Short mmCIF file of C-alpha atoms in Angstrom, two decimals:
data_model
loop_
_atom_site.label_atom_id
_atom_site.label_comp_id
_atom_site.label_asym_id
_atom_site.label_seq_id
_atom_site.Cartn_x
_atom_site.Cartn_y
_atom_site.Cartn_z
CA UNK N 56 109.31 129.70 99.49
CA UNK N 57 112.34 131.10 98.49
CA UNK N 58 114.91 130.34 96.05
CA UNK N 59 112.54 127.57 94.70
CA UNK N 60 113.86 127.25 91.32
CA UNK N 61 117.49 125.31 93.44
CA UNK N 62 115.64 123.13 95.30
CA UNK N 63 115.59 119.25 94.30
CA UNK N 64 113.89 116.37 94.88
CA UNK N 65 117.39 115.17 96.71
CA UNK N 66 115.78 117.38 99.65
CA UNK N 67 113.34 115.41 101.23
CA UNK N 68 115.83 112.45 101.43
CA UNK N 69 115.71 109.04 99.62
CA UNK N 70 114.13 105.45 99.97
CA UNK N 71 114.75 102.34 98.48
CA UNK N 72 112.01 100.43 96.04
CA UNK N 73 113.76 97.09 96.50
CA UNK N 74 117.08 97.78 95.66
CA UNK N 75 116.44 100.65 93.37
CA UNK N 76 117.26 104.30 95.69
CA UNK N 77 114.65 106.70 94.66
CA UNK N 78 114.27 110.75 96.17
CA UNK N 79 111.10 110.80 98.15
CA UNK N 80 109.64 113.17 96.09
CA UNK N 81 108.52 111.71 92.71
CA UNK N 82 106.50 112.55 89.93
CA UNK N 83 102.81 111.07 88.78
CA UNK N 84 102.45 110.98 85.34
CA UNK N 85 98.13 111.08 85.68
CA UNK N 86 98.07 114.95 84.89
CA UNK N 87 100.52 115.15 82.06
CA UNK N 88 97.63 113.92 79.29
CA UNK N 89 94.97 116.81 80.38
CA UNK N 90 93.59 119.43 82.74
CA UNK N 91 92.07 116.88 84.56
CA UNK N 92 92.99 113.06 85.20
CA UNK N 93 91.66 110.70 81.99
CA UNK N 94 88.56 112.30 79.94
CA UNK N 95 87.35 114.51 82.31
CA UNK N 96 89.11 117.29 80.95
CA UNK N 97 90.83 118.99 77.85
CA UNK N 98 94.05 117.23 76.65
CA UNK N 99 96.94 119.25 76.95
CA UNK N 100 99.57 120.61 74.35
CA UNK N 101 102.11 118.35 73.92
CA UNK N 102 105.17 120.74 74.11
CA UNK N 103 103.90 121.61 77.77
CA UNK N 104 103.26 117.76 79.41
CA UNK N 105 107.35 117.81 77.35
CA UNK N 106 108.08 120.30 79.27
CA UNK N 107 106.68 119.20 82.30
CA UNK N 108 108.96 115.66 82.01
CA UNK N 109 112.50 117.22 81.22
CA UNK N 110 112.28 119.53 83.88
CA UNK N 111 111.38 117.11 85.87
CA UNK N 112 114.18 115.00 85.41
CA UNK N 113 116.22 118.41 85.68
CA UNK N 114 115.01 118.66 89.45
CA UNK N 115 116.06 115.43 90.30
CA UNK N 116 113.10 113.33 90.29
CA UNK N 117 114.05 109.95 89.48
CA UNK N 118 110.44 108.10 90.25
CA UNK N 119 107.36 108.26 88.05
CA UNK N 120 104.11 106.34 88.29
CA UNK N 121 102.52 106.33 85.26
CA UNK N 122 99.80 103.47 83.74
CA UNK N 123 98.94 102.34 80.43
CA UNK N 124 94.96 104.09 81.50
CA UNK N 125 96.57 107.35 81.69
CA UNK N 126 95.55 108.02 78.72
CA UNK N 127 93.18 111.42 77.03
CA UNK N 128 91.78 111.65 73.55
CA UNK N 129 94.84 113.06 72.04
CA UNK N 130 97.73 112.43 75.16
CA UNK N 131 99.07 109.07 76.54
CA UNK N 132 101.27 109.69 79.68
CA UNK N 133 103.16 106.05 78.59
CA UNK N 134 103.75 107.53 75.04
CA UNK N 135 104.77 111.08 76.90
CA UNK N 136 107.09 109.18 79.01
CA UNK N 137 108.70 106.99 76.65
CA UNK N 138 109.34 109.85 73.79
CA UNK N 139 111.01 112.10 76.36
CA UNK N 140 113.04 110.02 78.69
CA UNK N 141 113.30 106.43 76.66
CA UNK N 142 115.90 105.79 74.25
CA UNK N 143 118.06 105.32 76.67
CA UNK N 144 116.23 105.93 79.90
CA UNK N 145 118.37 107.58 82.86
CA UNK N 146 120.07 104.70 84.90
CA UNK N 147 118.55 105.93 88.05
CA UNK N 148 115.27 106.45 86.86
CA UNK N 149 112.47 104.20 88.47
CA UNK N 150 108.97 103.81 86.62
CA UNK N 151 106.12 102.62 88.97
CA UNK N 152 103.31 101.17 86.50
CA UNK N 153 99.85 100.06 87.64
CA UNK N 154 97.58 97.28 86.57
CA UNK N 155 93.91 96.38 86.91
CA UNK N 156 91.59 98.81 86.01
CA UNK N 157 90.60 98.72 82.54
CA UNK N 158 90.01 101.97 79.59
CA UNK N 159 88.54 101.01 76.40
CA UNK N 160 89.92 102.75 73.21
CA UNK N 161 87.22 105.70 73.57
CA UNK N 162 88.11 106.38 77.00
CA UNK N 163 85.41 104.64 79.46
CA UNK N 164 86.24 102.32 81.85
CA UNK N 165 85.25 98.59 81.36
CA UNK N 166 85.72 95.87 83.41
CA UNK N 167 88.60 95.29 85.91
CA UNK N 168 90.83 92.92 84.63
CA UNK N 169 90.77 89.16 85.35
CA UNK N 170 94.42 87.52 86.27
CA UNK N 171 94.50 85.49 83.64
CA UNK N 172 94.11 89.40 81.73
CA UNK N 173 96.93 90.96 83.91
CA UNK N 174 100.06 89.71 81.81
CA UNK N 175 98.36 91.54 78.40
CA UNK N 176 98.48 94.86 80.70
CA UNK N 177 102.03 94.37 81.87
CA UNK N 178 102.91 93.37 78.18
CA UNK N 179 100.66 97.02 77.15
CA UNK N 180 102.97 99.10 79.88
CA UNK N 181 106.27 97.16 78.37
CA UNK N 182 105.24 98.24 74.26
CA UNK N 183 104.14 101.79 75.28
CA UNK N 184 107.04 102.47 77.78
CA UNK N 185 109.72 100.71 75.38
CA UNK N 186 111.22 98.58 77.83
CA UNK N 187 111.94 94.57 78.12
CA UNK N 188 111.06 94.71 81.62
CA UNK N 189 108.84 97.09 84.26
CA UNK N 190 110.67 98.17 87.34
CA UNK N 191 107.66 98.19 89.87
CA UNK N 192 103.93 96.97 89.19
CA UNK N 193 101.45 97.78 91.31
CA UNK N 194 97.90 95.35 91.29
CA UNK N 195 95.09 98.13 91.57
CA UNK N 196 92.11 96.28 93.65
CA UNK N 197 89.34 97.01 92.06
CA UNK N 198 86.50 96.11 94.61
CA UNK N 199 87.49 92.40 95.22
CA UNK N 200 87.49 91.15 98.27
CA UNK N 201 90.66 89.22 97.69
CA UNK N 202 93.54 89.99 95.76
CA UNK N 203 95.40 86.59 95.86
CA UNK N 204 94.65 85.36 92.74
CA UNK N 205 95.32 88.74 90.43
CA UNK N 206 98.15 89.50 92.82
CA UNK N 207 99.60 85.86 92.16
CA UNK N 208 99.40 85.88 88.51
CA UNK N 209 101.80 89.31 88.75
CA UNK N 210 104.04 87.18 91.16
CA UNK N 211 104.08 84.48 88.13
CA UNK N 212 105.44 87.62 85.57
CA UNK N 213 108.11 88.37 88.18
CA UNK N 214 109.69 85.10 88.66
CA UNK N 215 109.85 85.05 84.19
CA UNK N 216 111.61 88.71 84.48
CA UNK N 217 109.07 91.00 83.24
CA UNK N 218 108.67 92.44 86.90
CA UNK N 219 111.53 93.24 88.94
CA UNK N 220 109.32 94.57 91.93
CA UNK N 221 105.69 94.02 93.09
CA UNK N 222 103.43 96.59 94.94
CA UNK N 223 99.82 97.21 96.01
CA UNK N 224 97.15 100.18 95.56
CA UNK N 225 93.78 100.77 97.02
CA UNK N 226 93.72 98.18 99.28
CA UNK N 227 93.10 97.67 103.30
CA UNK N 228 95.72 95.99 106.44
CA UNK N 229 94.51 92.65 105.43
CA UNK N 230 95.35 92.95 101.49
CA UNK N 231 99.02 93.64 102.49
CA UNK N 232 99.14 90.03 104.27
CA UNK N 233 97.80 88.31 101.62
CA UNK N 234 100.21 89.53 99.34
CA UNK N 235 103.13 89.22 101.15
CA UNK N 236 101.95 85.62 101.43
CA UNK N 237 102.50 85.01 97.69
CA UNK N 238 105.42 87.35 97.26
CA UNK N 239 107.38 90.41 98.37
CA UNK N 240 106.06 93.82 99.03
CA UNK N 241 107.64 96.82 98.22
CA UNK N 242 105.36 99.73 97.95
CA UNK N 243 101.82 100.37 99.01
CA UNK N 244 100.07 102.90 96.95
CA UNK N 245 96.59 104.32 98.62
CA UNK N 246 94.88 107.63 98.95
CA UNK N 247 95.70 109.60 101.93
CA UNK N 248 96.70 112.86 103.06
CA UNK N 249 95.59 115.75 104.93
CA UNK N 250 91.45 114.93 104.41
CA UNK N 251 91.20 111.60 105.76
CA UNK N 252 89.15 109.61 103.03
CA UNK N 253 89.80 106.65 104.19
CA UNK N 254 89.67 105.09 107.80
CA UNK N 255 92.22 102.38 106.86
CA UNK N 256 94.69 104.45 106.02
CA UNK N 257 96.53 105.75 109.24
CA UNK N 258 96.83 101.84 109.90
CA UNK N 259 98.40 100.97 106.65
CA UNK N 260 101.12 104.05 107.03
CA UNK N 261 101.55 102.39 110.28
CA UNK N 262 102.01 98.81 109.22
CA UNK N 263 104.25 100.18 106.48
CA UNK N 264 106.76 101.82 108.55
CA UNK N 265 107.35 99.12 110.86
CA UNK N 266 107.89 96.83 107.52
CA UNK N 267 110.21 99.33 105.79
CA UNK N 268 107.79 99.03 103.14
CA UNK N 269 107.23 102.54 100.72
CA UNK N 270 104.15 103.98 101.68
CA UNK N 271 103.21 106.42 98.53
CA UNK N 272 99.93 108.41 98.78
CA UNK N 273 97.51 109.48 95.81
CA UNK N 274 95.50 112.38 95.90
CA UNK N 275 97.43 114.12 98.70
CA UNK N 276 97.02 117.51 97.37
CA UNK N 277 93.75 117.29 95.64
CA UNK N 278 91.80 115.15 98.61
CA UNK N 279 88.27 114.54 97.93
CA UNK N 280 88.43 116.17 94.23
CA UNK N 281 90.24 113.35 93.32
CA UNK N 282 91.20 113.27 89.28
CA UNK N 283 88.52 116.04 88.51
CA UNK N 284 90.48 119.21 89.87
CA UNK N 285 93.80 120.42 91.42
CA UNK N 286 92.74 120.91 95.05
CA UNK N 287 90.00 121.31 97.68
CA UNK N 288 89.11 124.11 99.60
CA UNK N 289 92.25 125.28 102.09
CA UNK N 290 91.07 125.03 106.10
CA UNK N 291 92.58 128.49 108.00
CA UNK N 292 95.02 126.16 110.17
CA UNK N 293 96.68 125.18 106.62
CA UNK N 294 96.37 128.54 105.64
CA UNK N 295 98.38 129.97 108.25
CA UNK N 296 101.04 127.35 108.62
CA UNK N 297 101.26 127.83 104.52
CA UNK N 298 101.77 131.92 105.28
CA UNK N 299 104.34 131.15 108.34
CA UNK N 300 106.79 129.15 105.86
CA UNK N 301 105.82 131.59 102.67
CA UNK N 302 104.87 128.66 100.76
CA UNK N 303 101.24 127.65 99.08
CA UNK N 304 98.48 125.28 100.50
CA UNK N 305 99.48 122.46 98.50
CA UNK N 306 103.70 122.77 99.38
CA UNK N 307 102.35 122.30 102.99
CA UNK N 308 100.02 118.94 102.32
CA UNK N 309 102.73 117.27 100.27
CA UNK N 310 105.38 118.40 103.09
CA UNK N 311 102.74 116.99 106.09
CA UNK N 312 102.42 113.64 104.07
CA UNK N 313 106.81 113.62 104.42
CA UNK N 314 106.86 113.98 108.03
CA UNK N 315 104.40 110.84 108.55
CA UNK N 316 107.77 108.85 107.99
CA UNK N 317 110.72 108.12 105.87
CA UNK N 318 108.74 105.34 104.07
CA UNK N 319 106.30 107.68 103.02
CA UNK N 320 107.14 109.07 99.48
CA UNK N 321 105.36 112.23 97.41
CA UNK N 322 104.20 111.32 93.54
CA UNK N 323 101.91 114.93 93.09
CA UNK N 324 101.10 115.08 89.46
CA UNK N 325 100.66 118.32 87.10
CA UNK N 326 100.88 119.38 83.64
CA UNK N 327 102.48 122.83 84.65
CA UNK N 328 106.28 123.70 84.98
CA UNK N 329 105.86 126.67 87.64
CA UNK N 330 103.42 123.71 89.59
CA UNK N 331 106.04 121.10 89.42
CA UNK N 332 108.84 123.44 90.77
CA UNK N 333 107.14 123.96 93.80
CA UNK N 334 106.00 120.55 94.46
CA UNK N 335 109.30 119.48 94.34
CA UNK N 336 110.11 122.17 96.85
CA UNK N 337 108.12 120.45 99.47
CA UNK N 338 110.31 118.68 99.72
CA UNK N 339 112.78 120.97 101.80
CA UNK N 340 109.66 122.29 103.88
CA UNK N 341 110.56 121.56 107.61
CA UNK N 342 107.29 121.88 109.48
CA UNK N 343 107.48 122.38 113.78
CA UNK N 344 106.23 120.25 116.32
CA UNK N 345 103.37 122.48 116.61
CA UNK N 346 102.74 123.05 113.61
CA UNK N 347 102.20 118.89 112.94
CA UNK N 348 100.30 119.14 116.15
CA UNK N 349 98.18 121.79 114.33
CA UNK N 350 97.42 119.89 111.06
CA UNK N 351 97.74 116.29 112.88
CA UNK N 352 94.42 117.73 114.59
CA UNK N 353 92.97 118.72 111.02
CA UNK N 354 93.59 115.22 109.63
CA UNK N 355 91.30 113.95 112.57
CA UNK N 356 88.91 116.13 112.41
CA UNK N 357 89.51 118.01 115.22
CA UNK N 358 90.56 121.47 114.19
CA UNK N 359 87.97 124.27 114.41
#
């Protein structure tokens, strides 16, 4: 793409969290803390994940999702965060936390938290981030069938003004009705994008939209790879629709996740400047009907 270096994350458009506006574009915070998500790779130098936040901010991204688990031997994405934007934050800037999951000190994952445990983790997010309250928590279900009681004990930290907003991640159709039973909605976050992990997922988008509920995908560049690495291997429908607009594989997933809906925002992570510049591009990326057509196909499976 051309001219990349102008383009802002006021291109795609905006959505609101609540009643806080953010740019669909956004930024997640998972990548700033290593070369790959958590332990599975080598922390990063500090100056560059700095780097990686001001410009950021520079480009007009005014959403972050962060967690107190993104964390590497040497990097905490909270700390990152907190050092480079806090003190004061910008007034328009929106941090999305998560809760749930559960990293011991030496980095491996212990036991999902219990509700009663949830208020320690929104309490951990608060300390690290330096703030007296966390703009949008979302419960993480980890493998329960039923969120109601973890997902009412975050309800409970809302109504005493720790939470202004309350989302959901990883979950299926049903999880969304049981929460909105216990409180309000305002963002599901679940993996989707171009390779179809999940069968749930075109349904939630769906469901979503018609609620004017934020529907924010993880993993929509890297797919299947997940945390481990940056992306999976490019089909030749992508490739070509990537050479038609001169922009790379990844601009093109991030811009096919947009044009599922308003309601649908971007938060692809990275530790790299140059990377961050063109995600945030994307966002100006105005694919054709047939060219949706094309990659609609290659979402189902049906692309040779």
């Amino acid at each position: 793409m051309a001219s990349q270096t102008t383009i802002t994350a006021t291109a795609a458009g905006t959505w609101k969290l609540g009643e806080l506006t953010v740019n669909r574009v956004g930024f997640g915070a998972m990548r700033l803390t290593g070369s790959a998500a958590f332990h599975l790779g080598v922390p990063r130098e500090r100056e560059q994940s700095i780097a990686v936040l001001r410009r950021a901010v520079e480009l007009g991204v005014n959403h972050i999702d962060t967690a107190a688990f993104y964390f590497s031997s040497l990097r905490s994405a909270n700390e990152l965060i907190n050092s480079v934007l806090g003190g004061p934050y910008p007034d328009d800037l929106v941090i999305v936390t998560k809760v749930g999951p559960h990293r011991e000190y030496s980095g491996e994952w212990g036991t999902s938290a219990r509700p009663d445990q949830l208020s320690g983790q929104v309490e951990e997010n608060l300390r690290q981030l330096g703030r007296d309250h966390l703009d949008v928590v979302n419960l993480r279900r980890m493998r329960q069938d039923s969120i109601a009681e973890h997902f009412g004990a975050l309800a409970e930290l809302r109504e005493a003004g720790l939470i202004r907003h309350l989302g959901i991640s990883a979950v299926e159709p049903r999880h969304l009705a049981e929460a909105q039973a216990i409180a309000p909605v305002v963002c599901v976050q679940n993996q989707y994008g171009l390779h179809a992990p999940d069968p749930d997922a075109d349904e939630m988008l769906r469901l979503c939209g018609a609620q004017g509920i934020a529907f924010v995908p993880f993993y929509a560049i890297a797919g299947e790879a997940g945390p481990e690495r940056a992306s999976m291997a490019d089909h030749d429908e992508l490739l070509a629709v990537a050479r038609a607009h001169d922009a790379t594989p990844a601009q093109i997933r991030l811009a096919w996740t947009l044009h599922q809906g308003p309601h649908v925002l971007a938060i692809p992570g990275t530790g790299n400047p140059d990377h961050l510049v063109e995600n945030v591009a994307a966002g100006a990326l105005r694919l054709t009907a047939d060219e949706m057509a094309l990659l609609d196909a290659m979402h189902r499976g049906e692309a040779a």
